[in-house]
Amino acid sequence: MPNNNLVGFPPPIAPQAGTATDGDGPGGRQPAADGLSPTFGFAPQLAMRMRAWEDGTRFYPGAIAICALCLGLVSSHAPAAGVIGAAAAGALFVLHKTLKAALVTAALSAGFYVIPDAQYSPAYWTTLAMVAGAGFLPRSIVTVLLRAPRWTWVLALLLATSSFCCILLIANPSIPDPLATAAVFTGSLSAAFLGAGLARHLAMVDARLLAWGEDGLVPVTRDLLLGRVTAGMLHDLAQPLNVISMANGNMRYIVEQLDIGEDSRRQLLERVARISSHTEAAAFILSLFRWFGRDGDKERSALNVRSALERAVAATKSNVRHHGVSVELDGNALDHLLPEHHGALEMMAVAALLSAFGSFIGAGKDKRKGKVVLRAAMTRAHVVVTVRCIDETGAPAPARKLDHATLWLVEQVALDAGGDFRSMLRKSQPTRFVMRLGRDDI
């Protein structure tokens, strides 16, 4: 790593004709029988979507939206229904169903002209506000709400239950109207919070709600299994590499002792040195596999923010498919010691870089130039690492979304390390990810 913290990637070597990446090999993209489209294009995606409709996964958000609409329409006559409708609104917010929430909001707004008592009903207005918030509030609030302390869920359940019971007693003349209105508002907020949590749990149990897309869960499962298979093959790869290294050393000794011309000796030693350099590069890659996400047996003084980010850059640089994309390390926290959560930061940085490098590949596979800036800053209680993508003109590079399954897994790694991992998808700013870890020196 140079002193200026700038990593430049060399241009990739063009594949040889007839290799697996040439398009006709066993590892390449297979052409379709008609020569117009790949065989893995339309048919598997259609089959995947048909399975989703068949088992009802696609109906969950629509059913929740219909429930929110029906409960909202009757909330003017049955205020308790508005509390349940607020829970449905919280579920729509977590599932990111903006269009459905907007349609329900429009329908409830039109209900003011059909239901005479709606404009005087606190439950109706509260349900309408909850559904509108589900459609138009920023999605970054989801992460904040669902990372609340565990005791807040118990408190929300108690508040929702007590408010619901109070609303059922609204017909009692001994209860004043302001108290009933407060019960409706408090119960709706608590129910929306609980609905968001239940929807999040459902999405985690049935991962298709989060990860079902153009490729589905197949790539995530393949990567997970590939990682486990690779962990078992590292020993088998290290053994022949050690044999090659020792044989190359013996060859160097023999060449130095041979009675040959100096020109021939120089050529042989150059080839021996080339074998040695490639062997060392392969050994370094094996070490990346072996110690990925682990602190290893290094000295604790070497486990700092810089080393974690450097290992992440080294592990992901092969994913840069073209020349012109560089990675820059910056900030005043690069030398901060991180012995406890060094592996967690490395995993978070790898996930962020894999997505960041995809920002420089356009929809039409056009290649863009630019740089990825990893800036590590110190706050009073945290080490904050931001990932910024900038094109060659200095403007923010287009965002590439990280799949939900990987995002959730990395979030759990961050939570286990006492930090958080946030994905930023705003097109007007270059920041793509924010990683935060608690300082252990305070």
Short mmCIF file of C-alpha atoms in Angstrom, two decimals:
data_model
loop_
_atom_site.label_atom_id
_atom_site.label_comp_id
_atom_site.label_asym_id
_atom_site.label_seq_id
_atom_site.Cartn_x
_atom_site.Cartn_y
_atom_site.Cartn_z
CA MET A 1 0.00 0.00 0.00
CA PRO A 2 1.57 3.33 -1.02
CA ASN A 3 1.98 6.12 1.45
CA ASN A 4 -0.66 8.25 -0.26
CA ASN A 5 -3.32 5.62 0.53
CA LEU A 6 -4.18 5.24 -3.13
CA VAL A 7 -4.74 1.83 -4.65
CA GLY A 8 -4.65 1.55 -8.43
CA PHE A 9 -5.92 -1.56 -10.16
CA PRO A 10 -4.05 -2.83 -13.25
CA PRO A 11 -6.07 -3.52 -16.39
CA PRO A 12 -7.39 -7.08 -16.56
CA ILE A 13 -5.78 -9.56 -18.91
CA ALA A 14 -7.91 -10.31 -21.94
CA PRO A 15 -9.21 -13.89 -21.96
CA GLN A 16 -7.68 -16.28 -24.42
CA ALA A 17 -9.79 -17.68 -27.19
CA GLY A 18 -11.55 -20.86 -26.26
CA THR A 19 -11.37 -20.30 -22.50
CA ALA A 20 -14.29 -20.60 -20.10
CA THR A 21 -14.91 -16.83 -20.16
CA ASP A 22 -15.05 -16.82 -23.94
CA GLY A 23 -18.77 -17.57 -23.84
CA ASP A 24 -18.72 -21.14 -25.13
CA GLY A 25 -16.88 -22.89 -22.32
CA PRO A 26 -18.43 -24.69 -19.36
CA GLY A 27 -18.05 -21.65 -17.10
CA GLY A 28 -19.11 -19.06 -19.67
CA ARG A 29 -22.51 -17.79 -20.75
CA GLN A 30 -24.28 -20.34 -22.87
CA PRO A 31 -26.01 -19.06 -26.00
CA ALA A 32 -29.63 -19.83 -26.58
CA ALA A 33 -30.76 -22.28 -29.18
CA ASP A 34 -32.17 -19.51 -31.34
CA GLY A 35 -29.05 -17.37 -30.91
CA LEU A 36 -31.07 -14.38 -29.68
CA SER A 37 -30.88 -14.55 -25.88
CA PRO A 38 -29.11 -16.55 -23.14
CA THR A 39 -30.76 -19.72 -21.96
CA PHE A 40 -30.72 -18.49 -18.36
CA GLY A 41 -32.71 -15.36 -19.19
CA PHE A 42 -36.49 -15.39 -19.38
CA ALA A 43 -37.57 -18.95 -18.56
CA PRO A 44 -35.94 -19.36 -15.10
CA GLN A 45 -37.11 -15.90 -14.01
CA LEU A 46 -40.66 -16.67 -15.13
CA ALA A 47 -40.60 -19.99 -13.28
CA MET A 48 -39.33 -18.24 -10.15
CA ARG A 49 -42.11 -15.67 -10.29
CA MET A 50 -44.72 -18.37 -10.88
CA ARG A 51 -43.55 -20.20 -7.76
CA ALA A 52 -43.86 -16.95 -5.82
CA TRP A 53 -47.48 -16.52 -6.95
CA GLU A 54 -48.21 -20.18 -6.35
CA ASP A 55 -47.27 -20.22 -2.67
CA GLY A 56 -48.82 -16.84 -1.93
CA THR A 57 -45.66 -14.86 -1.21
CA ARG A 58 -46.60 -12.12 -3.66
CA PHE A 59 -50.00 -11.67 -2.01
CA TYR A 60 -48.68 -10.63 1.41
CA PRO A 61 -48.21 -6.89 0.74
CA GLY A 62 -51.46 -6.66 -1.24
CA ALA A 63 -53.42 -8.39 1.52
CA ILE A 64 -51.92 -6.05 4.12
CA ALA A 65 -52.86 -3.02 2.00
CA ILE A 66 -56.46 -4.24 1.64
CA CYS A 67 -56.66 -4.80 5.40
CA ALA A 68 -55.35 -1.29 6.07
CA LEU A 69 -57.96 0.14 3.68
CA CYS A 70 -60.92 -1.78 5.11
CA LEU A 71 -59.94 -1.12 8.72
CA GLY A 72 -59.41 2.55 7.97
CA LEU A 73 -62.82 2.94 6.32
CA VAL A 74 -64.65 1.50 9.34
CA SER A 75 -62.52 3.28 11.93
CA SER A 76 -64.93 6.23 12.10
CA HIS A 77 -67.61 3.89 13.51
CA ALA A 78 -65.25 1.43 15.24
CA PRO A 79 -62.20 3.35 16.49
CA ALA A 80 -60.54 0.13 17.68
CA ALA A 81 -60.24 -0.95 14.04
CA GLY A 82 -58.07 2.10 13.42
CA VAL A 83 -55.44 0.72 15.81
CA ILE A 84 -55.21 -2.51 13.81
CA GLY A 85 -55.12 -0.47 10.61
CA ALA A 86 -52.13 1.44 11.98
CA ALA A 87 -50.34 -1.89 12.51
CA ALA A 88 -50.99 -2.71 8.84
CA ALA A 89 -49.56 0.70 7.88
CA GLY A 90 -46.38 -0.08 9.80
CA ALA A 91 -46.05 -3.36 7.91
CA LEU A 92 -46.40 -1.56 4.55
CA PHE A 93 -43.68 0.86 5.62
CA VAL A 94 -41.19 -1.92 6.39
CA LEU A 95 -42.00 -3.85 3.21
CA HIS A 96 -41.28 -0.72 1.14
CA LYS A 97 -44.64 -0.80 -0.65
CA THR A 98 -44.85 2.89 -1.47
CA LEU A 99 -47.35 2.56 -4.31
CA LYS A 100 -49.76 0.44 -2.31
CA ALA A 101 -49.56 2.83 0.63
CA ALA A 102 -50.20 5.77 -1.69
CA LEU A 103 -53.27 4.05 -3.20
CA VAL A 104 -54.68 3.31 0.27
CA THR A 105 -54.03 6.94 1.27
CA ALA A 106 -55.93 8.18 -1.79
CA ALA A 107 -58.84 5.84 -1.08
CA LEU A 108 -59.06 6.93 2.56
CA SER A 109 -58.90 10.58 1.50
CA ALA A 110 -61.81 9.98 -0.86
CA GLY A 111 -63.68 8.42 2.06
CA PHE A 112 -64.25 11.88 3.54
CA TYR A 113 -66.81 12.48 0.76
CA VAL A 114 -68.57 9.15 1.31
CA ILE A 115 -68.51 8.69 5.09
CA PRO A 116 -70.05 11.70 6.87
CA ASP A 117 -68.53 10.95 10.28
CA ALA A 118 -65.00 10.45 8.94
CA GLN A 119 -63.94 14.09 9.15
CA TYR A 120 -64.86 14.22 12.85
CA SER A 121 -63.24 10.88 13.79
CA PRO A 122 -59.79 10.97 15.43
CA ALA A 123 -59.31 7.29 14.60
CA TYR A 124 -59.95 7.92 10.90
CA TRP A 125 -57.53 10.85 10.76
CA THR A 126 -54.88 8.92 12.67
CA THR A 127 -55.16 5.87 10.39
CA LEU A 128 -54.92 8.12 7.34
CA ALA A 129 -51.80 9.79 8.74
CA MET A 130 -50.18 6.41 9.48
CA VAL A 131 -50.84 5.07 5.99
CA ALA A 132 -49.62 8.30 4.39
CA GLY A 133 -46.46 8.11 6.48
CA ALA A 134 -45.92 4.53 5.31
CA GLY A 135 -45.85 5.80 1.75
CA PHE A 136 -43.89 9.02 2.02
CA LEU A 137 -41.58 8.89 5.06
CA PRO A 138 -37.87 8.26 4.29
CA ARG A 139 -36.84 4.61 4.43
CA SER A 140 -33.84 5.37 6.62
CA ILE A 141 -36.26 5.57 9.57
CA VAL A 142 -36.88 1.82 9.30
CA THR A 143 -33.37 1.01 10.47
CA VAL A 144 -33.65 3.43 13.38
CA LEU A 145 -37.03 2.13 14.55
CA LEU A 146 -36.17 -1.56 14.34
CA ARG A 147 -32.91 -1.11 16.25
CA ALA A 148 -34.66 0.25 19.28
CA PRO A 149 -33.91 -1.45 22.64
CA ARG A 150 -35.77 -4.66 23.33
CA TRP A 151 -37.71 -3.18 26.21
CA THR A 152 -39.40 -0.74 23.83
CA TRP A 153 -41.24 -3.65 22.20
CA VAL A 154 -42.66 -4.69 25.55
CA LEU A 155 -43.64 -1.09 26.27
CA ALA A 156 -45.29 -0.73 22.86
CA LEU A 157 -47.25 -3.94 23.41
CA LEU A 158 -48.49 -2.76 26.79
CA LEU A 159 -49.42 0.67 25.44
CA ALA A 160 -51.23 -0.78 22.45
CA THR A 161 -53.17 -3.22 24.65
CA SER A 162 -54.18 -0.61 27.22
CA SER A 163 -55.14 1.89 24.52
CA PHE A 164 -57.17 -0.75 22.70
CA CYS A 165 -59.07 -1.57 25.89
CA CYS A 166 -59.65 2.11 26.54
CA ILE A 167 -61.00 2.63 23.02
CA LEU A 168 -63.46 -0.24 23.50
CA LEU A 169 -64.86 1.68 26.48
CA ILE A 170 -65.35 4.90 24.52
CA ALA A 171 -69.14 4.44 24.68
CA ASN A 172 -68.91 4.85 28.44
CA PRO A 173 -69.99 8.44 29.17
CA SER A 174 -67.71 8.59 32.22
CA ILE A 175 -64.66 8.68 29.91
CA PRO A 176 -64.06 12.16 28.48
CA ASP A 177 -63.41 12.60 24.75
CA PRO A 178 -59.83 13.96 25.14
CA LEU A 179 -58.84 10.74 26.89
CA ALA A 180 -60.37 8.67 24.08
CA THR A 181 -58.52 10.74 21.47
CA ALA A 182 -55.23 10.30 23.31
CA ALA A 183 -55.89 6.56 23.53
CA VAL A 184 -56.48 6.39 19.77
CA PHE A 185 -53.30 8.29 19.00
CA THR A 186 -51.12 6.37 21.48
CA GLY A 187 -52.55 3.02 20.46
CA SER A 188 -52.07 3.71 16.77
CA LEU A 189 -48.42 4.71 17.22
CA SER A 190 -47.70 1.64 19.32
CA ALA A 191 -49.55 -0.64 16.90
CA ALA A 192 -47.66 0.82 13.91
CA PHE A 193 -44.38 0.12 15.71
CA LEU A 194 -45.45 -3.45 16.48
CA GLY A 195 -46.71 -3.98 12.92
CA ALA A 196 -43.37 -2.85 11.55
CA GLY A 197 -41.54 -5.28 13.82
CA LEU A 198 -43.82 -8.19 12.94
CA ALA A 199 -43.45 -7.48 9.23
CA ARG A 200 -39.69 -7.38 9.62
CA HIS A 201 -39.74 -10.72 11.42
CA LEU A 202 -41.98 -12.23 8.74
CA ALA A 203 -39.63 -10.95 6.05
CA MET A 204 -36.69 -12.58 7.82
CA VAL A 205 -38.49 -15.91 8.27
CA ASP A 206 -39.71 -15.90 4.66
CA ALA A 207 -36.62 -14.41 3.03
CA ARG A 208 -38.29 -14.26 -0.37
CA LEU A 209 -40.03 -11.06 0.73
CA LEU A 210 -36.62 -9.42 0.95
CA ALA A 211 -34.39 -11.23 -1.51
CA TRP A 212 -36.75 -12.34 -4.26
CA GLY A 213 -35.80 -10.34 -7.33
CA GLU A 214 -34.53 -10.96 -10.81
CA ASP A 215 -32.13 -13.65 -9.59
CA GLY A 216 -33.88 -14.64 -6.37
CA LEU A 217 -32.13 -16.42 -3.53
CA VAL A 218 -30.05 -18.64 -5.81
CA PRO A 219 -26.98 -16.32 -5.96
CA VAL A 220 -27.05 -15.74 -2.19
CA THR A 221 -27.28 -19.48 -1.49
CA ARG A 222 -24.57 -20.25 -4.02
CA ASP A 223 -22.19 -17.71 -2.49
CA LEU A 224 -22.88 -19.02 1.02
CA LEU A 225 -22.23 -22.64 0.05
CA LEU A 226 -19.22 -21.67 -2.05
CA GLY A 227 -17.68 -19.95 0.95
CA ARG A 228 -18.14 -23.04 3.10
CA VAL A 229 -16.71 -25.32 0.41
CA THR A 230 -13.73 -23.00 -0.07
CA ALA A 231 -12.95 -23.06 3.66
CA GLY A 232 -12.50 -26.83 3.45
CA MET A 233 -10.34 -26.66 0.31
CA LEU A 234 -7.81 -24.16 1.63
CA HIS A 235 -5.63 -26.86 3.17
CA ASP A 236 -5.63 -28.84 -0.07
CA LEU A 237 -4.61 -25.73 -1.99
CA ALA A 238 -1.91 -24.74 0.49
CA GLN A 239 -0.11 -28.09 0.34
CA PRO A 240 0.80 -28.09 -3.38
CA LEU A 241 1.65 -24.40 -3.12
CA ASN A 242 4.20 -25.17 -0.41
CA VAL A 243 5.67 -27.95 -2.55
CA ILE A 244 6.00 -25.56 -5.52
CA SER A 245 7.65 -22.96 -3.32
CA MET A 246 10.19 -25.41 -1.91
CA ALA A 247 10.92 -26.90 -5.33
CA ASN A 248 11.44 -23.43 -6.74
CA GLY A 249 13.93 -22.64 -3.98
CA ASN A 250 15.84 -25.84 -4.71
CA MET A 251 15.84 -25.00 -8.41
CA ARG A 252 17.35 -21.61 -7.67
CA TYR A 253 20.14 -23.24 -5.68
CA ILE A 254 20.82 -25.75 -8.48
CA VAL A 255 20.88 -23.03 -11.16
CA GLU A 256 23.37 -21.02 -9.11
CA GLN A 257 25.68 -24.07 -8.88
CA LEU A 258 25.47 -25.14 -12.53
CA ASP A 259 28.45 -24.64 -14.77
CA ILE A 260 26.69 -22.72 -17.54
CA GLY A 261 27.04 -19.39 -19.25
CA GLU A 262 26.04 -16.23 -17.42
CA ASP A 263 23.39 -15.35 -19.99
CA SER A 264 21.69 -18.73 -19.59
CA ARG A 265 22.01 -18.49 -15.80
CA ARG A 266 20.39 -15.05 -15.83
CA GLN A 267 17.46 -16.25 -17.93
CA LEU A 268 16.88 -19.25 -15.65
CA LEU A 269 17.07 -17.11 -12.51
CA GLU A 270 14.57 -14.66 -14.00
CA ARG A 271 12.13 -17.51 -14.56
CA VAL A 272 12.73 -18.79 -11.05
CA ALA A 273 12.05 -15.28 -9.69
CA ARG A 274 8.83 -15.09 -11.74
CA ILE A 275 7.65 -18.40 -10.31
CA SER A 276 8.49 -17.13 -6.83
CA SER A 277 6.54 -13.90 -7.26
CA HIS A 278 3.45 -15.72 -8.53
CA THR A 279 3.71 -18.23 -5.71
CA GLU A 280 3.84 -15.44 -3.14
CA ALA A 281 0.81 -13.80 -4.76
CA ALA A 282 -1.12 -17.07 -4.58
CA ALA A 283 -0.08 -17.51 -0.94
CA PHE A 284 -1.35 -14.02 -0.16
CA ILE A 285 -4.71 -14.82 -1.75
CA LEU A 286 -4.92 -18.00 0.31
CA SER A 287 -4.23 -16.00 3.47
CA LEU A 288 -7.09 -13.67 2.55
CA PHE A 289 -9.40 -16.66 2.32
CA ARG A 290 -8.08 -18.23 5.51
CA TRP A 291 -8.31 -15.17 7.72
CA PHE A 292 -11.27 -13.42 6.11
CA GLY A 293 -13.45 -11.96 8.85
CA ARG A 294 -11.10 -13.24 11.56
CA ASP A 295 -8.50 -11.47 13.63
CA GLY A 296 -5.99 -14.27 13.05
CA ASP A 297 -2.81 -14.76 15.04
CA LYS A 298 -1.31 -11.37 14.27
CA GLU A 299 0.02 -8.96 16.82
CA ARG A 300 -2.80 -6.92 18.31
CA SER A 301 -0.86 -3.75 17.54
CA ALA A 302 -1.29 -4.46 13.80
CA LEU A 303 -5.07 -4.85 13.95
CA ASN A 304 -6.17 -1.31 13.18
CA VAL A 305 -8.71 0.30 10.88
CA ARG A 306 -6.19 0.65 8.08
CA SER A 307 -5.29 -3.05 8.02
CA ALA A 308 -8.98 -4.08 7.98
CA LEU A 309 -9.73 -1.76 5.05
CA GLU A 310 -6.57 -2.82 3.19
CA ARG A 311 -7.52 -6.48 3.50
CA ALA A 312 -11.02 -5.67 2.24
CA VAL A 313 -9.57 -3.84 -0.76
CA ALA A 314 -7.21 -6.73 -1.52
CA ALA A 315 -10.06 -9.25 -1.29
CA THR A 316 -12.34 -7.33 -3.67
CA LYS A 317 -9.95 -5.83 -6.22
CA SER A 318 -10.56 -8.75 -8.61
CA ASN A 319 -14.17 -7.57 -8.90
CA VAL A 320 -13.03 -4.39 -10.69
CA ARG A 321 -13.56 -5.44 -14.29
CA HIS A 322 -11.85 -2.52 -16.01
CA HIS A 323 -9.02 -0.05 -15.62
CA GLY A 324 -9.70 3.43 -14.26
CA VAL A 325 -11.30 2.62 -10.88
CA SER A 326 -9.17 3.28 -7.82
CA VAL A 327 -9.67 3.04 -4.06
CA GLU A 328 -8.48 5.77 -1.71
CA LEU A 329 -8.12 5.53 2.06
CA ASP A 330 -8.56 8.74 4.02
CA GLY A 331 -9.38 10.03 7.49
CA ASN A 332 -7.88 10.46 10.93
CA ALA A 333 -8.97 7.05 12.27
CA LEU A 334 -6.92 4.79 9.99
CA ASP A 335 -4.35 4.08 12.71
CA HIS A 336 -6.94 3.52 15.43
CA LEU A 337 -6.46 0.08 17.02
CA LEU A 338 -9.36 -2.30 16.46
CA PRO A 339 -8.34 -5.65 17.97
CA GLU A 340 -11.83 -6.80 18.97
CA HIS A 341 -13.82 -6.00 15.83
CA HIS A 342 -11.17 -6.10 13.12
CA GLY A 343 -12.86 -9.00 11.30
CA ALA A 344 -16.30 -7.40 11.52
CA LEU A 345 -15.05 -4.20 9.90
CA GLU A 346 -13.35 -6.24 7.16
CA MET A 347 -16.60 -8.06 6.33
CA MET A 348 -18.60 -4.83 6.29
CA ALA A 349 -16.03 -3.17 4.05
CA VAL A 350 -16.05 -6.11 1.63
CA ALA A 351 -19.85 -5.95 1.30
CA ALA A 352 -19.71 -2.19 0.74
CA LEU A 353 -16.92 -2.40 -1.83
CA LEU A 354 -18.62 -5.15 -3.84
CA SER A 355 -21.65 -2.92 -4.21
CA ALA A 356 -19.57 0.22 -4.78
CA PHE A 357 -17.61 -1.33 -7.65
CA GLY A 358 -20.89 -2.16 -9.35
CA SER A 359 -21.63 1.58 -9.54
CA PHE A 360 -19.05 1.89 -12.30
CA ILE A 361 -20.80 -0.61 -14.58
CA GLY A 362 -23.78 0.88 -16.42
CA ALA A 363 -27.04 -0.80 -17.36
CA GLY A 364 -25.70 -1.49 -20.83
CA LYS A 365 -22.44 -2.92 -19.40
CA ASP A 366 -20.69 0.35 -20.25
CA LYS A 367 -17.60 0.93 -18.10
CA ARG A 368 -17.13 4.16 -16.16
CA LYS A 369 -14.02 5.55 -14.51
CA GLY A 370 -13.84 6.97 -11.02
CA LYS A 371 -12.76 6.21 -7.50
CA VAL A 372 -14.09 4.82 -4.25
CA VAL A 373 -13.11 6.79 -1.15
CA LEU A 374 -13.06 5.02 2.23
CA ARG A 375 -12.91 7.71 4.90
CA ALA A 376 -12.42 6.68 8.54
CA ALA A 377 -13.26 9.38 11.08
CA MET A 378 -13.27 9.47 14.88
CA THR A 379 -16.20 10.69 16.94
CA ARG A 380 -16.54 10.83 20.70
CA ALA A 381 -17.88 7.29 20.92
CA HIS A 382 -17.48 5.67 17.50
CA VAL A 383 -15.24 5.00 14.54
CA VAL A 384 -17.23 5.92 11.44
CA VAL A 385 -16.20 4.68 7.98
CA THR A 386 -18.00 6.10 4.97
CA VAL A 387 -17.86 4.74 1.43
CA ARG A 388 -18.15 7.34 -1.32
CA CYS A 389 -18.37 6.68 -5.08
CA ILE A 390 -17.21 9.48 -7.39
CA ASP A 391 -16.93 9.35 -11.17
CA GLU A 392 -14.09 10.85 -13.21
CA THR A 393 -15.81 14.27 -13.28
CA GLY A 394 -16.12 14.43 -9.49
CA ALA A 395 -19.89 13.86 -9.53
CA PRO A 396 -21.62 11.11 -7.52
CA ALA A 397 -21.52 7.78 -9.33
CA PRO A 398 -24.83 5.94 -9.93
CA ALA A 399 -25.90 3.84 -6.98
CA ARG A 400 -25.92 0.04 -7.13
CA LYS A 401 -28.31 -1.51 -4.65
CA LEU A 402 -27.05 -4.21 -2.29
CA ASP A 403 -29.36 -7.22 -2.21
CA HIS A 404 -31.55 -7.40 0.89
CA ALA A 405 -30.33 -10.79 2.08
CA THR A 406 -26.67 -9.73 2.13
CA LEU A 407 -27.60 -6.37 3.64
CA TRP A 408 -29.45 -8.04 6.48
CA LEU A 409 -26.59 -10.44 7.20
CA VAL A 410 -24.03 -7.63 7.28
CA GLU A 411 -26.32 -5.61 9.55
CA GLN A 412 -26.35 -8.50 12.01
CA VAL A 413 -22.53 -8.64 11.93
CA ALA A 414 -22.43 -4.92 12.71
CA LEU A 415 -24.95 -5.26 15.54
CA ASP A 416 -22.97 -8.12 17.05
CA ALA A 417 -19.90 -5.86 17.02
CA GLY A 418 -21.75 -3.06 18.79
CA GLY A 419 -22.12 -0.92 15.66
CA ASP A 420 -24.31 -0.52 12.63
CA PHE A 421 -24.16 -0.73 8.85
CA ARG A 422 -26.29 1.57 6.72
CA SER A 423 -26.92 1.57 3.00
CA MET A 424 -27.51 5.02 1.48
CA LEU A 425 -29.27 5.10 -1.91
CA ARG A 426 -29.58 8.83 -2.49
CA LYS A 427 -28.59 9.75 -6.03
CA SER A 428 -27.65 13.33 -5.18
CA GLN A 429 -24.82 12.42 -2.81
CA PRO A 430 -21.74 10.22 -3.29
CA THR A 431 -21.99 8.46 0.09
CA ARG A 432 -23.16 4.90 -0.43
CA PHE A 433 -22.50 3.17 2.91
CA VAL A 434 -21.86 4.20 6.51
CA MET A 435 -20.15 1.77 8.90
CA ARG A 436 -19.95 2.59 12.59
CA LEU A 437 -18.16 0.72 15.35
CA GLY A 438 -17.94 1.58 19.03
CA ARG A 439 -14.59 2.77 20.31
CA ASP A 440 -13.00 0.41 22.82
CA ASP A 441 -10.46 2.96 24.08
CA ILE A 442 -12.96 4.95 26.15
#
